[in-house]
Tab-separated table of C-alpha atoms and ligand atoms in Angstrom:
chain	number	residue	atom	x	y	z
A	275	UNK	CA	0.000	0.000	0.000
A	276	UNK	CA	0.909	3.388	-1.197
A	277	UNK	CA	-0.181	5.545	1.932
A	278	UNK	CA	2.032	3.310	4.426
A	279	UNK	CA	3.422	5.590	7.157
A	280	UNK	CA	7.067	2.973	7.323
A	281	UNK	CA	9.513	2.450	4.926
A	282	UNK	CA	8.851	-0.091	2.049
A	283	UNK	CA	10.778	-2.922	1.418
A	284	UNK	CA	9.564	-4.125	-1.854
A	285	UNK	CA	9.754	-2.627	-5.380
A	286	UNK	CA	6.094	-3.482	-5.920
A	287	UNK	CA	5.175	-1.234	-3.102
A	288	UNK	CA	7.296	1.994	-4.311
A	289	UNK	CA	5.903	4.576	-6.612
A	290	UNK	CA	8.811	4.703	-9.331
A	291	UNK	CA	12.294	5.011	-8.356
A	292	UNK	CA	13.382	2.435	-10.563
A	293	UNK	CA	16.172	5.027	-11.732
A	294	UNK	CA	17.589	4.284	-8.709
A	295	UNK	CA	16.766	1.701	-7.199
A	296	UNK	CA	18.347	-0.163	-10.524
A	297	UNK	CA	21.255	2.123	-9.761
A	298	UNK	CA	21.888	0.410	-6.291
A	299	UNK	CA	21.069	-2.576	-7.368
A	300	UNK	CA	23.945	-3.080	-10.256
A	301	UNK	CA	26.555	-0.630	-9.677
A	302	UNK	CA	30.045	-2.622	-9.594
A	303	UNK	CA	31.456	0.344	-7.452
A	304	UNK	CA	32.331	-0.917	-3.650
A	305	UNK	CA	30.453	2.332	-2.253
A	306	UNK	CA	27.363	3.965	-3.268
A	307	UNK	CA	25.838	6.779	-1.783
A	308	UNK	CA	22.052	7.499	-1.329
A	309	UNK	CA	21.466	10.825	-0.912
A	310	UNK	CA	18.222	13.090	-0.094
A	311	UNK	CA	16.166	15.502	2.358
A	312	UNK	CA	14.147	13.918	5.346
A	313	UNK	CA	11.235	12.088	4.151
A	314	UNK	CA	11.982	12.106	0.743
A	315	UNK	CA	12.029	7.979	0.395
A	316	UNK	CA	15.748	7.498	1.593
A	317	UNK	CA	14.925	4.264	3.747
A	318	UNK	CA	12.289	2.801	1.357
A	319	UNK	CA	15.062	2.762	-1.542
A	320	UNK	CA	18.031	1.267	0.248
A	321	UNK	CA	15.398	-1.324	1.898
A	322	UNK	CA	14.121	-2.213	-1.509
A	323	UNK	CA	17.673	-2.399	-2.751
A	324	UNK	CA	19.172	-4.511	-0.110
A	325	UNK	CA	16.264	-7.242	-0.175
A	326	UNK	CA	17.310	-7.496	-3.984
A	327	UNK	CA	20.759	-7.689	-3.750
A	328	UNK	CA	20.916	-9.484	-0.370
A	329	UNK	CA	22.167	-7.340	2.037
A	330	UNK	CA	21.861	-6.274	5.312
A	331	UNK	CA	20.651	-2.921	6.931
A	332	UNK	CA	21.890	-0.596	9.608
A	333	UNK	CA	20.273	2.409	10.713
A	334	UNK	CA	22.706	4.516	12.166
A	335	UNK	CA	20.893	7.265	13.574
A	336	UNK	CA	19.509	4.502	15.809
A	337	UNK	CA	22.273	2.985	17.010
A	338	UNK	CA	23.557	6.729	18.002
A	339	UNK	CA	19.718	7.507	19.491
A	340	UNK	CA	20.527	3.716	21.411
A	341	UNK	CA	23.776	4.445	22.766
A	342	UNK	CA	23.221	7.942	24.240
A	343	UNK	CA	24.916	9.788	21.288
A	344	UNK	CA	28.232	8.195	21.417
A	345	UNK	CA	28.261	4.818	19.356
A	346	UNK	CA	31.255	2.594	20.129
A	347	UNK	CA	32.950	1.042	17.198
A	348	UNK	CA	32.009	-2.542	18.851
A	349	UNK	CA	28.345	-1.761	18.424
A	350	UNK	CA	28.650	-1.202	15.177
A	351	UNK	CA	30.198	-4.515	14.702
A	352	UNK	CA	27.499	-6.200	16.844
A	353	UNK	CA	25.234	-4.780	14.902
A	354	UNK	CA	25.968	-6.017	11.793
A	355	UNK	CA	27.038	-9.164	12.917
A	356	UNK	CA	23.511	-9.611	14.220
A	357	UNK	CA	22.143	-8.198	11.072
A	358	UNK	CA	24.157	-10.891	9.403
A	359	UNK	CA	23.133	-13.237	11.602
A	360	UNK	CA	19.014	-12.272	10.780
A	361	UNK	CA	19.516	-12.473	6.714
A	362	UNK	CA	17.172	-14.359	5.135
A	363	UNK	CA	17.061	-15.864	1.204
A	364	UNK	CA	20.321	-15.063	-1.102
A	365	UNK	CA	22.169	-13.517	1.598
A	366	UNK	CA	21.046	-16.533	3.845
A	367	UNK	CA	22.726	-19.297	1.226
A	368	UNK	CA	25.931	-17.090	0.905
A	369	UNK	CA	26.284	-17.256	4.216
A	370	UNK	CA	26.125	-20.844	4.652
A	371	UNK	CA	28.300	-20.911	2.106
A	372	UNK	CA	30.967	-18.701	4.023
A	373	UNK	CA	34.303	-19.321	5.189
A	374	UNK	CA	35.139	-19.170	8.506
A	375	UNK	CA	38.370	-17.371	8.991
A	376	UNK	CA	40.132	-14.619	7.062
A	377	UNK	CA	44.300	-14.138	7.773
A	378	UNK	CA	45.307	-10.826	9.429
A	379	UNK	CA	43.150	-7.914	9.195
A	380	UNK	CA	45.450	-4.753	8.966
A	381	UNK	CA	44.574	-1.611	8.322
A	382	UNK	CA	47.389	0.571	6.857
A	383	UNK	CA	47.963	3.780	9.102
A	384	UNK	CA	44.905	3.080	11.014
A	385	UNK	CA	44.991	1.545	14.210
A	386	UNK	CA	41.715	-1.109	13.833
A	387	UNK	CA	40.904	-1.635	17.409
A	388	UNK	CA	38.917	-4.789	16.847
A	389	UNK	CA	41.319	-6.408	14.508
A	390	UNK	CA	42.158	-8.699	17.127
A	391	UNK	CA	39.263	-10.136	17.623
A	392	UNK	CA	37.952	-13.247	16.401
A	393	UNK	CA	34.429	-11.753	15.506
A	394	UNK	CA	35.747	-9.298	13.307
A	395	UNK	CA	37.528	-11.906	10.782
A	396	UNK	CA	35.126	-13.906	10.803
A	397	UNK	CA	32.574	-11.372	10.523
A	398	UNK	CA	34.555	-9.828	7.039
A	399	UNK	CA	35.177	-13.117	5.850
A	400	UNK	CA	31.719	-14.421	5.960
A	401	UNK	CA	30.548	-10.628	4.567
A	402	UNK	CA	32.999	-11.646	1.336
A	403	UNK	CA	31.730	-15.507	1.004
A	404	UNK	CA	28.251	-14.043	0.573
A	405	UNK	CA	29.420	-10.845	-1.256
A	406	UNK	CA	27.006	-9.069	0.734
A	407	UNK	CA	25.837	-5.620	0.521
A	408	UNK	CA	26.033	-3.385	3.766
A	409	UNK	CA	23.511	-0.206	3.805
A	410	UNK	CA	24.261	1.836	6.789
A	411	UNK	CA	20.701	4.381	6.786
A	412	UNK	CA	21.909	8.010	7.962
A	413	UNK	CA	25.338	7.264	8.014
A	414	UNK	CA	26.962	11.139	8.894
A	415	UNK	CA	25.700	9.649	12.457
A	416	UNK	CA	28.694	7.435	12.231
A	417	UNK	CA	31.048	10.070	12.855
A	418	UNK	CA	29.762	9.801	16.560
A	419	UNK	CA	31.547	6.725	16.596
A	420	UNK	CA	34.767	5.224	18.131
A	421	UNK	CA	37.343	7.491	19.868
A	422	UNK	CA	38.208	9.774	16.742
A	423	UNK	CA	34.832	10.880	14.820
A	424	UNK	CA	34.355	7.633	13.337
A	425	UNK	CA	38.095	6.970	12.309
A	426	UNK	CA	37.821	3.665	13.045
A	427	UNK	CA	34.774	2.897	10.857
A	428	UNK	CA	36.576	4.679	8.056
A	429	UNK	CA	39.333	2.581	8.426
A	430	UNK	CA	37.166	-0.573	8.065
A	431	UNK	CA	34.845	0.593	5.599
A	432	UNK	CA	38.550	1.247	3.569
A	433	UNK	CA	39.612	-1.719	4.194
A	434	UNK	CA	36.662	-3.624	2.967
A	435	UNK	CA	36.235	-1.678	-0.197
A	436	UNK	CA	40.006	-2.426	-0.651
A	437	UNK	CA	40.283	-6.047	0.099
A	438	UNK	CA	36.603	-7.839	0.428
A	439	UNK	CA	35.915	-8.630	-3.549
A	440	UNK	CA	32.036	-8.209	-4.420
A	441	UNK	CA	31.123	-6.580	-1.296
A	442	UNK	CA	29.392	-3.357	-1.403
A	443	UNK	CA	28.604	-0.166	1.054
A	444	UNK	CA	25.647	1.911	0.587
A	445	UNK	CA	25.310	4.706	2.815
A	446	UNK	CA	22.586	7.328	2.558
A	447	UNK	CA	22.371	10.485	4.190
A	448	UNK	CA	19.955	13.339	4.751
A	449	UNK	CA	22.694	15.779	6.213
A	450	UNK	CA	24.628	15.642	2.796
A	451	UNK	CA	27.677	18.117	3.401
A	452	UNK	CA	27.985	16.094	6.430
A	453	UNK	CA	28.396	12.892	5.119
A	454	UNK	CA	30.605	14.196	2.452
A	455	UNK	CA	32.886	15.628	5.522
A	456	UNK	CA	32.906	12.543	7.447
A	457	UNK	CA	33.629	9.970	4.603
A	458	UNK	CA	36.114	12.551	3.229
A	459	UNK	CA	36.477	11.391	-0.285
A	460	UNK	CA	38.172	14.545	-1.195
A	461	UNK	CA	40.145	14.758	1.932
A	462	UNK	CA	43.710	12.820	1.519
A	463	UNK	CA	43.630	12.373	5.662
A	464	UNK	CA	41.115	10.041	5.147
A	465	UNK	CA	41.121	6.686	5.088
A	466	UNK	CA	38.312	6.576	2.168
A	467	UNK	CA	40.462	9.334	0.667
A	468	UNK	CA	40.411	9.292	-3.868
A	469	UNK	CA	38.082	6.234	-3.205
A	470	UNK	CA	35.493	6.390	-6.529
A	471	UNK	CA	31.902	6.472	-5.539
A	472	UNK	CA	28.591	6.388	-6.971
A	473	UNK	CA	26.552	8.897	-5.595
A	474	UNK	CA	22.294	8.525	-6.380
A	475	UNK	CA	20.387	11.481	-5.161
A	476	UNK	CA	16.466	11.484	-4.510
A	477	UNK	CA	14.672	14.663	-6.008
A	478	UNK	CA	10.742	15.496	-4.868
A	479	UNK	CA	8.286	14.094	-6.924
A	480	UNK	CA	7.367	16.478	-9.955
A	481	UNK	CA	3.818	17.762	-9.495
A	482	UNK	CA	2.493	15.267	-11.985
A	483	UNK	CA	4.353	12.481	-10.189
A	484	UNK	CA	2.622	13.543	-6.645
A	485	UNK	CA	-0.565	13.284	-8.101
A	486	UNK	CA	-1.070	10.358	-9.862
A	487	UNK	CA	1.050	8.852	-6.137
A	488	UNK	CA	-2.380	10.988	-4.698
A	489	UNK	CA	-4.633	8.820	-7.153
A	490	UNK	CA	-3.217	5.408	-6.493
A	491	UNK	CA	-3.004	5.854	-2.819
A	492	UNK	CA	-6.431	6.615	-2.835
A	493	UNK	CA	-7.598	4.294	-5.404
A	494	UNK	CA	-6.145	1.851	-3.486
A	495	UNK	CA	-8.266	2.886	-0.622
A	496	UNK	CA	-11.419	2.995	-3.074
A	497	UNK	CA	-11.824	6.159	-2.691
A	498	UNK	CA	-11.359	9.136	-5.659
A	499	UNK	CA	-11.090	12.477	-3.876
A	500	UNK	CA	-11.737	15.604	-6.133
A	501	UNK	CA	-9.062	16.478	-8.908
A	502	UNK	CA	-8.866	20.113	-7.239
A	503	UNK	CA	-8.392	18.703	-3.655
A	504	UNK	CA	-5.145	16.758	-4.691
A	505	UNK	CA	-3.960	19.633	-6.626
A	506	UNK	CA	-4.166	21.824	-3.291
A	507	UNK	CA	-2.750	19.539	-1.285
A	508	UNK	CA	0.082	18.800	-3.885
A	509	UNK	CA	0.443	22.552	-4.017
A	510	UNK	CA	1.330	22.461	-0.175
A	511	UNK	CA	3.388	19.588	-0.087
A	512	UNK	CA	5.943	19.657	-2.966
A	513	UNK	CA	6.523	16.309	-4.174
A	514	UNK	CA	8.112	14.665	-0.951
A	515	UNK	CA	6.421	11.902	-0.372
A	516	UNK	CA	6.401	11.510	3.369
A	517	UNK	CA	3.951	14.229	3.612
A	518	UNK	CA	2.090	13.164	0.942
A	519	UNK	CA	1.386	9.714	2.480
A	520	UNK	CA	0.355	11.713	5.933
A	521	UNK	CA	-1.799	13.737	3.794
A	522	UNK	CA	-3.139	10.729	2.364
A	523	UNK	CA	-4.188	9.144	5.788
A	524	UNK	CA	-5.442	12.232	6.800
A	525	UNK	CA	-7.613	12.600	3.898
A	526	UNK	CA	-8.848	8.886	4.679
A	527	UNK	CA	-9.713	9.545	8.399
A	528	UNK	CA	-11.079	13.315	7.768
A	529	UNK	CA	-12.465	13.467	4.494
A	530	UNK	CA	-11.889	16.989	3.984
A	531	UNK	CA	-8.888	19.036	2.848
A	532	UNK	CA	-8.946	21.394	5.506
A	533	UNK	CA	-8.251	19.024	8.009
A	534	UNK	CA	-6.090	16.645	6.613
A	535	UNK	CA	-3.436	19.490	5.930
A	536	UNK	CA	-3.680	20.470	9.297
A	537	UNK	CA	-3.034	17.402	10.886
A	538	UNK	CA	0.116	17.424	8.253
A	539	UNK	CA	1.238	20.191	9.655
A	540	UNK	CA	0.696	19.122	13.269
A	541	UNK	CA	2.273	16.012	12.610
A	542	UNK	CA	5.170	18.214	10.884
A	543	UNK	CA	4.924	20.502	13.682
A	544	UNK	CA	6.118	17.482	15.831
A	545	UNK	CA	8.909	16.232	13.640
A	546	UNK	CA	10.380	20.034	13.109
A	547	UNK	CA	10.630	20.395	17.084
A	548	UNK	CA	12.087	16.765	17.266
A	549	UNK	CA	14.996	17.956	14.593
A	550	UNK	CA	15.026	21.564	16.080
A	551	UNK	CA	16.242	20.495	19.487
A	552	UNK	CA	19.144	18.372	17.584
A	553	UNK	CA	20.156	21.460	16.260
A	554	UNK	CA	20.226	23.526	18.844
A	555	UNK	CA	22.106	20.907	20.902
A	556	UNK	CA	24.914	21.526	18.084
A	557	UNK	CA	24.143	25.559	18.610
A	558	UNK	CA	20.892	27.044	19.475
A	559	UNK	CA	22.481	29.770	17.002
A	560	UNK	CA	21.571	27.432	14.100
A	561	UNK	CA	17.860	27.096	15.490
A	562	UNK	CA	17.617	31.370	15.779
A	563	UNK	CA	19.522	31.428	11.632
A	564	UNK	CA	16.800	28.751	10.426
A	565	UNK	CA	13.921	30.941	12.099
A	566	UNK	CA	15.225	34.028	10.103
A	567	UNK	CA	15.506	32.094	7.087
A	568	UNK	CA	12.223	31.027	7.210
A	569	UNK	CA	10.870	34.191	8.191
A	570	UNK	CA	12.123	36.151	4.994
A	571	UNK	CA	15.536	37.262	6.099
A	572	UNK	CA	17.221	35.570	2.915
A	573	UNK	CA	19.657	37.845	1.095
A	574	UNK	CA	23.034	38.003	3.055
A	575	UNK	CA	22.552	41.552	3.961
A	576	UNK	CA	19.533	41.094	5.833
A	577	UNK	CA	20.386	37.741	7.998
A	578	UNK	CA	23.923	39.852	8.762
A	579	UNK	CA	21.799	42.612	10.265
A	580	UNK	CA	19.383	40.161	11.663
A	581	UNK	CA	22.006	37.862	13.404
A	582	UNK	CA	24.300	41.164	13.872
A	583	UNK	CA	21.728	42.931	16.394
A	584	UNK	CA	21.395	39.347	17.896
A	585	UNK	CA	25.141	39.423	18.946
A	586	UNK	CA	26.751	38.008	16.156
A	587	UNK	CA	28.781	40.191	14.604
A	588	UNK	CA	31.313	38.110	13.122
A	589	UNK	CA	30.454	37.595	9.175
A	590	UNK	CA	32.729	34.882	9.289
A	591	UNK	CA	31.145	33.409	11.690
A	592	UNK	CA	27.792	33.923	10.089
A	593	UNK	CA	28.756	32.247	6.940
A	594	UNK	CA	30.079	29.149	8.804
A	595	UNK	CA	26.742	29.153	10.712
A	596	UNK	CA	24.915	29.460	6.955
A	597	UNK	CA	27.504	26.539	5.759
A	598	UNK	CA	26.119	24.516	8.465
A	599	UNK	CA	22.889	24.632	7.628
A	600	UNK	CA	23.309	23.867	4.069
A	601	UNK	CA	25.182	20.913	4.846
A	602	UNK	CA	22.733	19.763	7.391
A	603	UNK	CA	19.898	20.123	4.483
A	604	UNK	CA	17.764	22.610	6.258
A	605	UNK	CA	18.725	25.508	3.680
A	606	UNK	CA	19.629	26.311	0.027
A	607	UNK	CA	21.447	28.764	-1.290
A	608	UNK	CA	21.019	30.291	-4.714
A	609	UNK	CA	22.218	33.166	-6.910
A	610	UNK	CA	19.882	35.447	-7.828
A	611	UNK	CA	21.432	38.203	-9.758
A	612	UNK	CA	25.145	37.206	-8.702
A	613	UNK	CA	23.971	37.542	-5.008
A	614	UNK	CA	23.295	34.619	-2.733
A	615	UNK	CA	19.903	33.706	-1.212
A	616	UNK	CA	18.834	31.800	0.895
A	617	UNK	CA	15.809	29.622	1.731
A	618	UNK	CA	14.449	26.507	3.642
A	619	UNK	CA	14.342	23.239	1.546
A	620	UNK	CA	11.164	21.998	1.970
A	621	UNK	CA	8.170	24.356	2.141
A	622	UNK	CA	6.585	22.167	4.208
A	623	UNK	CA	9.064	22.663	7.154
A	624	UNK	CA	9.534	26.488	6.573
A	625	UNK	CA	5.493	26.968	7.152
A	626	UNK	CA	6.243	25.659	10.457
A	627	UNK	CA	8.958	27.180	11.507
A	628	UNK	CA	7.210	30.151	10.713
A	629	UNK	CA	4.739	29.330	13.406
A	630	UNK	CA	7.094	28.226	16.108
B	963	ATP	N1	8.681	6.005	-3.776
B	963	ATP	C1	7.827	5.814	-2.769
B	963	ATP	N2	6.689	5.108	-2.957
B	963	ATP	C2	5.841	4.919	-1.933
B	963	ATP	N3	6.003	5.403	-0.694
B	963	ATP	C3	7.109	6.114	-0.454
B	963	ATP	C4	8.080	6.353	-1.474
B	963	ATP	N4	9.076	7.087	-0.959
B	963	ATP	C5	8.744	7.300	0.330
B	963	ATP	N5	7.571	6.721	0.634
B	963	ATP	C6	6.878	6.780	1.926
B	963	ATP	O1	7.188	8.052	2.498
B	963	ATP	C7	7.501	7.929	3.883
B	963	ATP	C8	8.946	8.361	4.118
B	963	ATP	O2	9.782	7.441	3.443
B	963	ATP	P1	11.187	6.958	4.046
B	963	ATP	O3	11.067	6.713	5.499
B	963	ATP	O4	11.676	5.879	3.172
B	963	ATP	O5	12.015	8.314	3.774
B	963	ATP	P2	13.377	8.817	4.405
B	963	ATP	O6	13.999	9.705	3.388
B	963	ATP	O7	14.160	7.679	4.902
B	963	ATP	O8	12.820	9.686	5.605
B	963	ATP	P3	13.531	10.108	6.993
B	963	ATP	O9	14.222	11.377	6.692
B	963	ATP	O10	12.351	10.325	7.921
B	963	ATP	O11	14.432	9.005	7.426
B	963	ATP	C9	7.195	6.481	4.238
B	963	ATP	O12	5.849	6.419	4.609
B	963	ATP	C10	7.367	5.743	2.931
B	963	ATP	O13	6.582	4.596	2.900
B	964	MG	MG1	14.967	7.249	6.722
């Protein structure tokens, strides 16, 4: 079913994204990332993709959520030794298939903590029996990992794209600049450093897209709202289908259009506040930016003046502070005319900041 509030897991359930689901599916490349804004289908892809391919999933936002917002390298591990230990069908047979020991895991430069322990080797060596796929699900969170910002996770995910033949990393992210800093592909102190990548990047529906993912939802349902009705609510939502599925339940339980956007905005609402107090763990001077962005302050001349009689009176410090927030997602910055300006990704969550 279309209007299904979790992530899908099978191709039959996902409007399109055969683009790229195909794209995770056969790339030959040993990492792959997924990239694209909260509730834009992220999960549902890299589900879909591992069940094909036989892989296993990790969702690293939860393991940092689990673990108090420091995740030790050994969970990780555990993690997807477990996950390993769960797969079912084609990843299942490799498995039982796998060898049981792999000689000396080194990493060059790196010191790899867990190299000396038994799980580990066997853990790689079974992952390159079955050829498995690994899809790590908000990875950026990784750099909470291990003593060094995830160093040690680098180091392994290096070493398996180096040495385990036919096994494969996908890791998505919603905080793109972020993940780009933490994997550091560009960065030569990296361990992933020059590594090629595939990267395959999830873009709203188009407005015809949304609605005909309206129709079928609803069809599905039995039920064939008003052509204007899902125009106004497509109008709203702009082609990202997490609110579009919360509009469509809405629209089951309330019947009118009214309502069902408001409860996508209170259910929004909720979500905003959730990510909101993230960010202003990492500087409430990111949440007081955001609420100027969204207000209209969005040429650089008016959020200096803004933040300036706010206390911050460092430019450089506003542009890292605007940086931020573009690599977190939450803004975009164009040119208009030469000149920058800036604006809140989704439409959806700048109408609620705006009544915060
Ligand atoms: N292509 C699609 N077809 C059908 N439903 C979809 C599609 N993409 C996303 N959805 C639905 O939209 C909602 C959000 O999807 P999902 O959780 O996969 O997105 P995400 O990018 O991982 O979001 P988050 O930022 O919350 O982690 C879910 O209800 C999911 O079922
Ligand atoms: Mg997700």
């Amino acid at each position: 079913l279309l209007f299904d509030p979790r992530p899908k897991d099978s191709r039959e359930d996902l409007y399109d994204r055969e683009r790229e689901v195909d794209a995770l599916v056969e790339s030959g490349l040993p990492l792959i990332l997924l990239l694209g804004r909260r509730r834009i289908g992220k999960s549902s892809v890299l589900r879909v993709a591992l069940r094909e391919v036989g892989g296993v999933y990790l969702d690293a936002r939860l393991l940092y959520a689990e673990s108090g917002g420091w995740i030790p390298t050994r969970l990780f591990i555990e993690a997807l030794a477990d996950a390993l230990g769960e797969a079912r069908g084609r990843l299942r047979r490799g498995l039982e298939r796998a060898v049981r020991h792999v000689e000396g895991v080194t990493v060059a430069g790196i010191r790899l903590n867990l190299s000396r322990e038994p799980a580990l080797r066997e853990l790689l060596g079974a992952l390159e029996a079955a050829g498995a796929t690994i899809g790590v699900d908000e990875a950026q969170y990784l750099r909470y990992s291990g003593a060094r910002g995830g160093r040690e996770l680098l180091a392994l995910f290096a070493y398996i794209y180096d040495n385990l033949q036919g096994v494969r990393l996908i890791l998505s992210g919603s905080e793109v600049g972020l993940l780009h800093d933490f994997l550091g592909l560009d960065d030569y102190r990296s361990p992933l450093y020059g590594r090629p990548y595939r990267a395959v990047t999830l873009a709203p529906f188009t407005r015809r897209q949304s609605l005909e993912f309206l129709e079928r939802g609803f069809a599905e349902r039995g039920l064939q709202p008003p052509r204007e009705t899902l125009e106004a609510a497509v109008a709203e939502l702009d082609g990202v289908p997490g609110w579009l599925v919360d509009f469509g339940l809405a629209y089951l339980s309330h019947g009118s259009l009214d309502e069902a956007l408001r409860e996508v905005y209170s259910r929004a609402e909720g979500f905003v506040k959730g990510e909101l107090a993230l960010l202003e763990r990492r500087s409430p001077r990111y949440a007081e930016l955001l609420k100027a962005v969204a207000a209209g302050y969005t040429s650089w001349e008016s959020l200096r003046r803004y933040m300036g009689a706010r206390g911050v009176r460092s430019t450089s410090t506003l542009s890292r502070l605007l940086r931020g927030l573009e690599k977190m997602g939450w803004v975009e910055k164009r040119l208009v005319d030469g000149r920058p300006r800036y604006r809140v990704s989704d439409p959806v969550v700048e109408r609620v900041l705006r009544r915060l």
